[in-house]
mmCIF file of C-alpha atoms in Angstrom:
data_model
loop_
_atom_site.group_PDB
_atom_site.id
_atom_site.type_symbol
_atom_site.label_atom_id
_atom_site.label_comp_id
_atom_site.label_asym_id
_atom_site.label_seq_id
_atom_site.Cartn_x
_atom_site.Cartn_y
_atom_site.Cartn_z
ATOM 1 C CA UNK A 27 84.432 66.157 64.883
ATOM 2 C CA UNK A 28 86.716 66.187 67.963
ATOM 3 C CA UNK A 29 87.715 69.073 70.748
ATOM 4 C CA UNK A 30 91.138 68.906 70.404
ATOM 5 C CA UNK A 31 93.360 70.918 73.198
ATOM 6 C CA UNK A 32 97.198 71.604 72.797
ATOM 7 C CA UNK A 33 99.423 71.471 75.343
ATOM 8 C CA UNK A 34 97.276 68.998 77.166
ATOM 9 C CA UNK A 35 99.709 67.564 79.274
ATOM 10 C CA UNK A 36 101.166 70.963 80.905
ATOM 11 C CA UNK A 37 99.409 72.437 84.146
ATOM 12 C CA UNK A 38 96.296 74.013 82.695
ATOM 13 C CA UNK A 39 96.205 71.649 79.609
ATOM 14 C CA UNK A 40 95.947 68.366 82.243
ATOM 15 C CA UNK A 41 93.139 70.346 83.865
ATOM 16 C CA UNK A 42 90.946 71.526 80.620
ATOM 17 C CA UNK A 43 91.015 67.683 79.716
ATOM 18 C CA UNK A 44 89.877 66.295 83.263
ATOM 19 C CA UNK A 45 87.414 69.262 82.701
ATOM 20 C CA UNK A 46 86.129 67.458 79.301
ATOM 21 C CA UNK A 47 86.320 63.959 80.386
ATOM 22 C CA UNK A 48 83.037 65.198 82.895
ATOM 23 C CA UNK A 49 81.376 66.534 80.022
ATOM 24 C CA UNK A 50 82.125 64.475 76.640
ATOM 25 C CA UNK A 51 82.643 60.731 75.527
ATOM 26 C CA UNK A 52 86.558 60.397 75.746
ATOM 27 C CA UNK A 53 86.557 59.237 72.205
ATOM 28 C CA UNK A 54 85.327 63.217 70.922
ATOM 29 C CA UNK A 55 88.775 64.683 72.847
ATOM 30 C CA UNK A 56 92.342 64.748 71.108
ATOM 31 C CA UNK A 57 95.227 65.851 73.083
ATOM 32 C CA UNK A 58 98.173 67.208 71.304
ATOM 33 C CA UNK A 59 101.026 66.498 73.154
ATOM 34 C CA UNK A 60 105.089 66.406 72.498
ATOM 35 C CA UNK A 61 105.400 63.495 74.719
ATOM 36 C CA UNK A 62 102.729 60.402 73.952
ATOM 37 C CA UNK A 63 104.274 58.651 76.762
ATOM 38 C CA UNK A 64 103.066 61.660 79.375
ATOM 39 C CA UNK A 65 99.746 61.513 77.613
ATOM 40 C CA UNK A 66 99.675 57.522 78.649
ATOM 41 C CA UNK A 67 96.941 57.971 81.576
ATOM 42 C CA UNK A 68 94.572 60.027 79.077
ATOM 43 C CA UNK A 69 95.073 57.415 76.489
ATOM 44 C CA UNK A 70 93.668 54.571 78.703
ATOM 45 C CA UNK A 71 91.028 56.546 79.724
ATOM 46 C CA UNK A 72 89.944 56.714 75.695
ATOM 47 C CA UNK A 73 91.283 60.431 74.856
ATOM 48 C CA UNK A 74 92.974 59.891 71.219
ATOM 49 C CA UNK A 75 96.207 61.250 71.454
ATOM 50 C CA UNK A 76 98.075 63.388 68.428
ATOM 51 C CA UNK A 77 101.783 64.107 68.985
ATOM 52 C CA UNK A 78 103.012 67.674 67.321
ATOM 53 C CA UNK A 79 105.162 70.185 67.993
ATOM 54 C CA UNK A 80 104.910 73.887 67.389
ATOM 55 C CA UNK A 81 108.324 74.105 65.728
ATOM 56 C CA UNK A 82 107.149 71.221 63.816
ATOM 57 C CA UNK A 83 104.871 72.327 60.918
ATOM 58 C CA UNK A 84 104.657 69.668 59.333
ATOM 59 C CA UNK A 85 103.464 67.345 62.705
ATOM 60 C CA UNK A 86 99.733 69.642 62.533
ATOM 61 C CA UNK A 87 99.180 69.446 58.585
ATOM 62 C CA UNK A 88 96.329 66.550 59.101
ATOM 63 C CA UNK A 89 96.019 66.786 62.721
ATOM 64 C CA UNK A 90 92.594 68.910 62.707
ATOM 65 C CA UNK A 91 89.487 67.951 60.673
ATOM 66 C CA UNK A 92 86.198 70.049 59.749
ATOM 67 C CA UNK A 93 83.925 71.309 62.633
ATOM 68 C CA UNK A 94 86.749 70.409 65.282
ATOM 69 C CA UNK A 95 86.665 72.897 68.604
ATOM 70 C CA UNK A 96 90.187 73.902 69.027
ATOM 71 C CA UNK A 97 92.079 75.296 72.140
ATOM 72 C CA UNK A 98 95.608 76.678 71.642
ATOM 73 C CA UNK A 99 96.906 76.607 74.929
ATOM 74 C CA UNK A 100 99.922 79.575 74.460
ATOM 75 C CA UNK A 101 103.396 78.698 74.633
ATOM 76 C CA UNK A 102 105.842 79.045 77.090
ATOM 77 C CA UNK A 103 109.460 79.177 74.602
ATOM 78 C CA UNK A 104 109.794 82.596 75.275
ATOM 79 C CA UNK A 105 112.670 82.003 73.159
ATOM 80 C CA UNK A 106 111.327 80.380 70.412
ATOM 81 C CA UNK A 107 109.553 82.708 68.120
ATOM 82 C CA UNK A 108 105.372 81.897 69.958
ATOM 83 C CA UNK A 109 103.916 84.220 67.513
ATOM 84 C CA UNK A 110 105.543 81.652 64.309
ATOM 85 C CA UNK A 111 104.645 78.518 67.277
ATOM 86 C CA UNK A 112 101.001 79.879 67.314
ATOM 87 C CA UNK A 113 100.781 80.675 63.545
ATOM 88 C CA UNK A 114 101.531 77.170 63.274
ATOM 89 C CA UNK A 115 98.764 75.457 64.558
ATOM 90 C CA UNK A 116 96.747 78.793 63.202
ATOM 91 C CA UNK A 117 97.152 77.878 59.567
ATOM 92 C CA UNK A 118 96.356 74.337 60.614
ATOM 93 C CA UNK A 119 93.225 74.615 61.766
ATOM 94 C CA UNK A 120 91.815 77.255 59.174
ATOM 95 C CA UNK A 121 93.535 75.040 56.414
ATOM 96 C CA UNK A 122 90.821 71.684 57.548
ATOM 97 C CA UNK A 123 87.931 74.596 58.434
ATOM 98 C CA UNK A 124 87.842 73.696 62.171
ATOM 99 C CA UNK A 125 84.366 75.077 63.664
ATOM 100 C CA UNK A 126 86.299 77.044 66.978
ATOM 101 C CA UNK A 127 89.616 78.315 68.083
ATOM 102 C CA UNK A 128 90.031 79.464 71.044
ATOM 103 C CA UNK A 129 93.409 80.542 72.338
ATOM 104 C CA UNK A 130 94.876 81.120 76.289
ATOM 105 C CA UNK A 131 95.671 85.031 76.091
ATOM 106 C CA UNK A 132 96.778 87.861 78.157
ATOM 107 C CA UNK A 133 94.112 90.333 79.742
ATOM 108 C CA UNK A 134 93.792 93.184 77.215
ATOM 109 C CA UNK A 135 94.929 95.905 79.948
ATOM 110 C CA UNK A 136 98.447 94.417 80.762
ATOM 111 C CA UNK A 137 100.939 96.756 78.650
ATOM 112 C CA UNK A 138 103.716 94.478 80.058
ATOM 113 C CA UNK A 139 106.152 93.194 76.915
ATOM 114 C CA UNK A 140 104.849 89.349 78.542
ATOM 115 C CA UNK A 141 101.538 90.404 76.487
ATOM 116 C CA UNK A 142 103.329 91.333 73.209
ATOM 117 C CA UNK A 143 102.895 87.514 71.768
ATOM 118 C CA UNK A 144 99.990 87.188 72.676
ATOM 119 C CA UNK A 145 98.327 90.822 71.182
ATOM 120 C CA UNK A 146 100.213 89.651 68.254
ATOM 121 C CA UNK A 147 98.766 86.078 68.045
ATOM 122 C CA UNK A 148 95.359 87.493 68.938
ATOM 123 C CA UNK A 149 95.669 89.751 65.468
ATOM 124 C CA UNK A 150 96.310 86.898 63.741
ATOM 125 C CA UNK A 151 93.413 84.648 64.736
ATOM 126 C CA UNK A 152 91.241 87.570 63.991
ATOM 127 C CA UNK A 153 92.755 88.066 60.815
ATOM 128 C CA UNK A 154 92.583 84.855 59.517
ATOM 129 C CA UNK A 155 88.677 84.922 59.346
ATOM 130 C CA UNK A 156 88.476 81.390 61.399
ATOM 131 C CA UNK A 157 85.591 81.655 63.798
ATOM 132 C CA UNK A 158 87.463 82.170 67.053
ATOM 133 C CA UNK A 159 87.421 82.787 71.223
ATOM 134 C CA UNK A 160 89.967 84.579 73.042
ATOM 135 C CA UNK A 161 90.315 83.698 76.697
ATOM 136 C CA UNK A 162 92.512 86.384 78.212
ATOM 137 C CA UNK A 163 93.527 84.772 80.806
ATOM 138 C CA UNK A 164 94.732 86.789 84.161
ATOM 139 C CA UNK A 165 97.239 85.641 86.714
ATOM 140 C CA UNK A 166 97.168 82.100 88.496
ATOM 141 C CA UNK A 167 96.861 81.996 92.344
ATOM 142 C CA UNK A 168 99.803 79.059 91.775
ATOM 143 C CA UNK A 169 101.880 81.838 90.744
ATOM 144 C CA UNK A 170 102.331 82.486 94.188
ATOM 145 C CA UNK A 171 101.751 79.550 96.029
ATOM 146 C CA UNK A 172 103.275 76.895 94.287
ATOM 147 C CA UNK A 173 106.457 78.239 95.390
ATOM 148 C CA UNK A 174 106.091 78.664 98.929
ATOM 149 C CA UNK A 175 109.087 76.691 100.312
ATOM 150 C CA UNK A 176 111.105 80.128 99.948
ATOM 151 C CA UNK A 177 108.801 82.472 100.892
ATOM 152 C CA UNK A 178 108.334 80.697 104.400
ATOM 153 C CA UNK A 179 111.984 80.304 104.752
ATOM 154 C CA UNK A 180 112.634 83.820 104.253
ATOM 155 C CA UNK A 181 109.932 84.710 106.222
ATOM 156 C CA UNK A 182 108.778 87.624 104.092
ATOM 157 C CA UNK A 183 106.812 87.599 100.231
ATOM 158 C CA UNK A 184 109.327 90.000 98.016
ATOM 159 C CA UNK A 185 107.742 91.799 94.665
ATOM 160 C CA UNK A 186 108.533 94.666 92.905
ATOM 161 C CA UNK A 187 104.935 95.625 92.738
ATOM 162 C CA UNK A 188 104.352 98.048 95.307
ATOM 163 C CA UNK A 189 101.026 98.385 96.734
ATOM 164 C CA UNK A 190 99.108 96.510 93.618
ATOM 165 C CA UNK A 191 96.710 94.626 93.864
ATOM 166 C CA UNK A 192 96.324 91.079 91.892
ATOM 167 C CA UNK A 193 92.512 89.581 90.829
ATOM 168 C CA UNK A 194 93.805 86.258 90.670
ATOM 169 C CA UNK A 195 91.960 82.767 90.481
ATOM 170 C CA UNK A 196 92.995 79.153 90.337
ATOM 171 C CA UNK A 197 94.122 77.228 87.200
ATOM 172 C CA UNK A 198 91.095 74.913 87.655
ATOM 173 C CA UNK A 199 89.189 78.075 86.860
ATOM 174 C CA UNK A 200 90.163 79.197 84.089
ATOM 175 C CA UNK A 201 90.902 75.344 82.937
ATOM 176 C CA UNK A 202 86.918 75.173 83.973
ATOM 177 C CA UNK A 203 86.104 78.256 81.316
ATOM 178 C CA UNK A 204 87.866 76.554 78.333
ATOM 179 C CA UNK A 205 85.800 73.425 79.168
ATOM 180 C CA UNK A 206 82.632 76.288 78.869
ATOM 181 C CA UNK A 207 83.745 77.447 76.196
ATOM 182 C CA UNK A 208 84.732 74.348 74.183
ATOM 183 C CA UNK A 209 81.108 72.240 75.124
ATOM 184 C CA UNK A 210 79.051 75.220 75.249
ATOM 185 C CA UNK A 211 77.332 77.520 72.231
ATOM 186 C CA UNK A 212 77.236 81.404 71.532
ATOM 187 C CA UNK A 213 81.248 81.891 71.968
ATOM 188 C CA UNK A 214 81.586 82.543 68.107
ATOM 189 C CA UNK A 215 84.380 85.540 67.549
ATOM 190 C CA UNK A 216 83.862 86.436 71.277
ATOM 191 C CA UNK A 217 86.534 87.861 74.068
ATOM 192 C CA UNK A 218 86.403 87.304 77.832
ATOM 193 C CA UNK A 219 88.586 89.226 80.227
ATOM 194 C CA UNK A 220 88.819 86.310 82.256
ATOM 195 C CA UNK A 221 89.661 86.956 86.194
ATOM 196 C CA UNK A 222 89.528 86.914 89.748
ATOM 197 C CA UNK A 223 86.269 87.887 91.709
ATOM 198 C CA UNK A 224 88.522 89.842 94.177
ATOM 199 C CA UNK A 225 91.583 91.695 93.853
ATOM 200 C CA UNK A 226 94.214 91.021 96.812
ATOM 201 C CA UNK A 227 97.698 92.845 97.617
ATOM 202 C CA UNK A 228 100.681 91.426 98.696
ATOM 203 C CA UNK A 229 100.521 92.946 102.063
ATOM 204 C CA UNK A 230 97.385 90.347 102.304
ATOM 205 C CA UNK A 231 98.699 87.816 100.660
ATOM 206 C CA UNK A 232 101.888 88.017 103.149
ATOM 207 C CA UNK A 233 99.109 88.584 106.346
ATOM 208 C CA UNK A 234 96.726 85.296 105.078
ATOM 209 C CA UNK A 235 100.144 83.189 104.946
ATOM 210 C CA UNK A 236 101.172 84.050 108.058
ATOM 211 C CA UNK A 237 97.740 83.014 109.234
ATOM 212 C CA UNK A 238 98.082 80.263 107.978
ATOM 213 C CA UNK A 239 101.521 78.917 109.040
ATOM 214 C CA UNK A 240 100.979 80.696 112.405
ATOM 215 C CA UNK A 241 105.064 82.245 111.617
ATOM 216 C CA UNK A 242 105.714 85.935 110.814
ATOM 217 C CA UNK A 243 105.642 86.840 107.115
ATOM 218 C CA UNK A 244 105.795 90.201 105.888
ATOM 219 C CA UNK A 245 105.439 92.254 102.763
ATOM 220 C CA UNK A 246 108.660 93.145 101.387
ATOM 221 C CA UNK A 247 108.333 96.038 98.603
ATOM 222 C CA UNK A 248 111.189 96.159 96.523
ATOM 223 C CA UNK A 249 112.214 98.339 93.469
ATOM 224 C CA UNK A 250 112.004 96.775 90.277
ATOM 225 C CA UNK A 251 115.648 96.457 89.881
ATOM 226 C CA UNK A 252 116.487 94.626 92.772
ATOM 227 C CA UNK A 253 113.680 92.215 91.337
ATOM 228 C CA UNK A 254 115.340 91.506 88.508
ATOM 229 C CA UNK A 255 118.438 90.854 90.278
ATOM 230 C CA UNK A 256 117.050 88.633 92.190
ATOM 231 C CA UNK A 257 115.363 86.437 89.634
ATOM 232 C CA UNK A 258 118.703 86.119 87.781
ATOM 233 C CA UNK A 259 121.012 85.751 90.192
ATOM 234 C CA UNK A 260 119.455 83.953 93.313
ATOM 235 C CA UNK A 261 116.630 82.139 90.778
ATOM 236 C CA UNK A 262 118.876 81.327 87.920
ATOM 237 C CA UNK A 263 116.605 82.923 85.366
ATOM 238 C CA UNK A 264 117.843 83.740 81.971
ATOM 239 C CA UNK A 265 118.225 87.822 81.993
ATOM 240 C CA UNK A 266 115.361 88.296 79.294
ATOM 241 C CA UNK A 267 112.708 86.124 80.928
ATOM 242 C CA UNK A 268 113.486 87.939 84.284
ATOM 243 C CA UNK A 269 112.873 91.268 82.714
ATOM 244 C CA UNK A 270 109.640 90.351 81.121
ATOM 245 C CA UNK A 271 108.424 88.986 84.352
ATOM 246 C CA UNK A 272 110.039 92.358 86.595
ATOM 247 C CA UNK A 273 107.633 94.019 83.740
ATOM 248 C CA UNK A 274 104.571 92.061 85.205
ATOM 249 C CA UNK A 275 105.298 93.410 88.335
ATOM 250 C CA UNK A 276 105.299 96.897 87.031
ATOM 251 C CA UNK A 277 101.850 96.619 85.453
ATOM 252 C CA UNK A 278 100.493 94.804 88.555
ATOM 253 C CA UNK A 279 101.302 98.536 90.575
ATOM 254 C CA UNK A 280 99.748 100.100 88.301
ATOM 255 C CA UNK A 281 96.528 98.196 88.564
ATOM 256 C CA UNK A 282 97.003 96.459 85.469
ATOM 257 C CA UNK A 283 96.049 93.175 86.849
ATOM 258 C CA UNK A 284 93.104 94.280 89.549
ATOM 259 C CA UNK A 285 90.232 93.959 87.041
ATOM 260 C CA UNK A 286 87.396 92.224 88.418
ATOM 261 C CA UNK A 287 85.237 92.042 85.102
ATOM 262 C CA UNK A 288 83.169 88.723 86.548
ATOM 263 C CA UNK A 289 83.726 87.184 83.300
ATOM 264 C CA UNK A 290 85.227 84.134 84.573
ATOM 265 C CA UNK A 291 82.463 83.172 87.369
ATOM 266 C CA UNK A 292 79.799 83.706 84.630
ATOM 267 C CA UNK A 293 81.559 81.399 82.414
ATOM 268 C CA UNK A 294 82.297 78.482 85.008
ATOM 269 C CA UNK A 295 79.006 79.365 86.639
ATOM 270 C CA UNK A 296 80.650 79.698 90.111
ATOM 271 C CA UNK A 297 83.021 82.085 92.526
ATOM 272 C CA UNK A 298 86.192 81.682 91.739
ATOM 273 C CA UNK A 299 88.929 80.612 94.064
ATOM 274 C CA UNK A 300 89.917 82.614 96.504
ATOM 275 C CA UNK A 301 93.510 82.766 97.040
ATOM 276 C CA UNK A 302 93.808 81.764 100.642
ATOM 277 C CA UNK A 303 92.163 78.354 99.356
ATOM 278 C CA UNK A 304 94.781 78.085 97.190
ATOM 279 C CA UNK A 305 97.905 78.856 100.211
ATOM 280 C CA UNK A 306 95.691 76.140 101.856
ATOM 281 C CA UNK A 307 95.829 73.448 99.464
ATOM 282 C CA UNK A 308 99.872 74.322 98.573
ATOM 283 C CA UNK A 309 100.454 73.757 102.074
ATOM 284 C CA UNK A 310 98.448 70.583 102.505
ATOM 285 C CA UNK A 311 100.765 69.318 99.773
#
């Protein structure tokens, strides 16, 4: 039996594997990765590695085995189909009879289309009868501050998202309640609205950077149209990712993303990260 964790060499995936290293022998970890040469470090270290592909069928068929803990980390091919991606390593793992899934979802409030894949996907773990945990995972403080560079040159934090408020935390935590999840017990068929202990707004956000940087940066509320706009034209995104980000934005007004359920410091056992920890350590580099 192994805990094996997709994606495991992307942002969160890195971090649920550090996470599991603390807790189990390296030898009872797989990570599935595209690239075995980025999983080189984690190989040395004892982690078997398993290269697969979600548009590649045929690369899970043997990859799980009876009583494995699985962790679907969701992909990010908007473009691609991630319901059929997901389904994928789905019918893998209830084909061997693995003993957990859990997969990296969307909180259950967010009616933004960025949640449709993964409502979808959730239907069909549920549906398949495979014993299962869905970690609906909220937003990332490095949303925000891992691009920082234009914010301070601009001197101002744009969003389309009014007076919202955001109950962010950092990737570690929620990286830290898959590790919970995956070496823990009593998470059969379970669902966490996983998120923040406090909800901030941009306003904030904009006042703790300035703090921070000693400069002026404001708050600058935009409509959700000249959002877009920007995100295609001065950020080169494609036009349909933009508008199912620019959709985020419209949930996070509503309050869609303020939720502070506690969840996620029960699981990890700790506060979460505040997000003016997280401007600190961006701009420590």
């Amino acid at each position: 039996m192994s805990i094996v964790v997709t994606g495991a060499t992307g942002s969160l995936g890195r971090l649920v594997i550090e996470g599991l290293l603390e807790k189990v022998p390296a030898e009872g970890i797989t990570a599935v990765v595209r690239s075995e040469e980025k999983a080189a470090g984690f190989a040395a270290r004892g982690v078997k590695i398993a290269v697969a592909d979600y548009n590649s069928p045929e690369t899970f068929g043997s990859l799980f085995s009876a009583g494995d803990k699985v962790l679907l980390i969701s992909g990010n091919e908007f473009d691609k189909g991630r319901v059929s991606q997901h389904k994928v390593v789905l019918d893998a793992a209830k084909a061997a009879g693995v003993g957990l899934f859990a997969y990296t979802s969307a909180p259950g409030g967010l009616s933004a289309a960025l949640a449709d894949d993964h409502r979808d996907t959730e239907a069909a773990i549920i549906g398949s009868g495979v014993p299962y945990v869905l970690l609906r995972n909220g937003w990332y403080n490095e949303n925000y501050t891992e691009r920082l560079t234009p914010v301070l040159q601009a001197g101002s934090v744009t969003q389309a998202a009014g007076e919202g408020r955001v109950a962010s935390a950092a990737r570690a935590d929620y990286a830290a309640a898959a590790v919970a999840v995956l070496t823990g017990e009593g998470h059969r068929n379970a669902t966490y609205e996983l998120s923040g202990d406090t909800a901030w707004s941009f306003a904030e956000y904009a006042a703790e950077l300035g703090r921070q940087t000693g400069a002026e940066i404001g708050y600058n509320a935009v409509p959700v149209e000249t959002y877009t706009d920007i995100l295609t034209s001065h950020a080169g995104l494609p036009a349909p990712l933009a508008a199912i980000l620019a959709g985020v934005e419209t949930s996070i007004e509503k309050g869609e993303l303020a939720v502070t359920g506690g969840d996620l410091t029960r699981l990890i056992g700790r506060p979460t990260t505040p997000i003016a920890d997280s401007i600190s350590a961006a701009l420590k580099g």
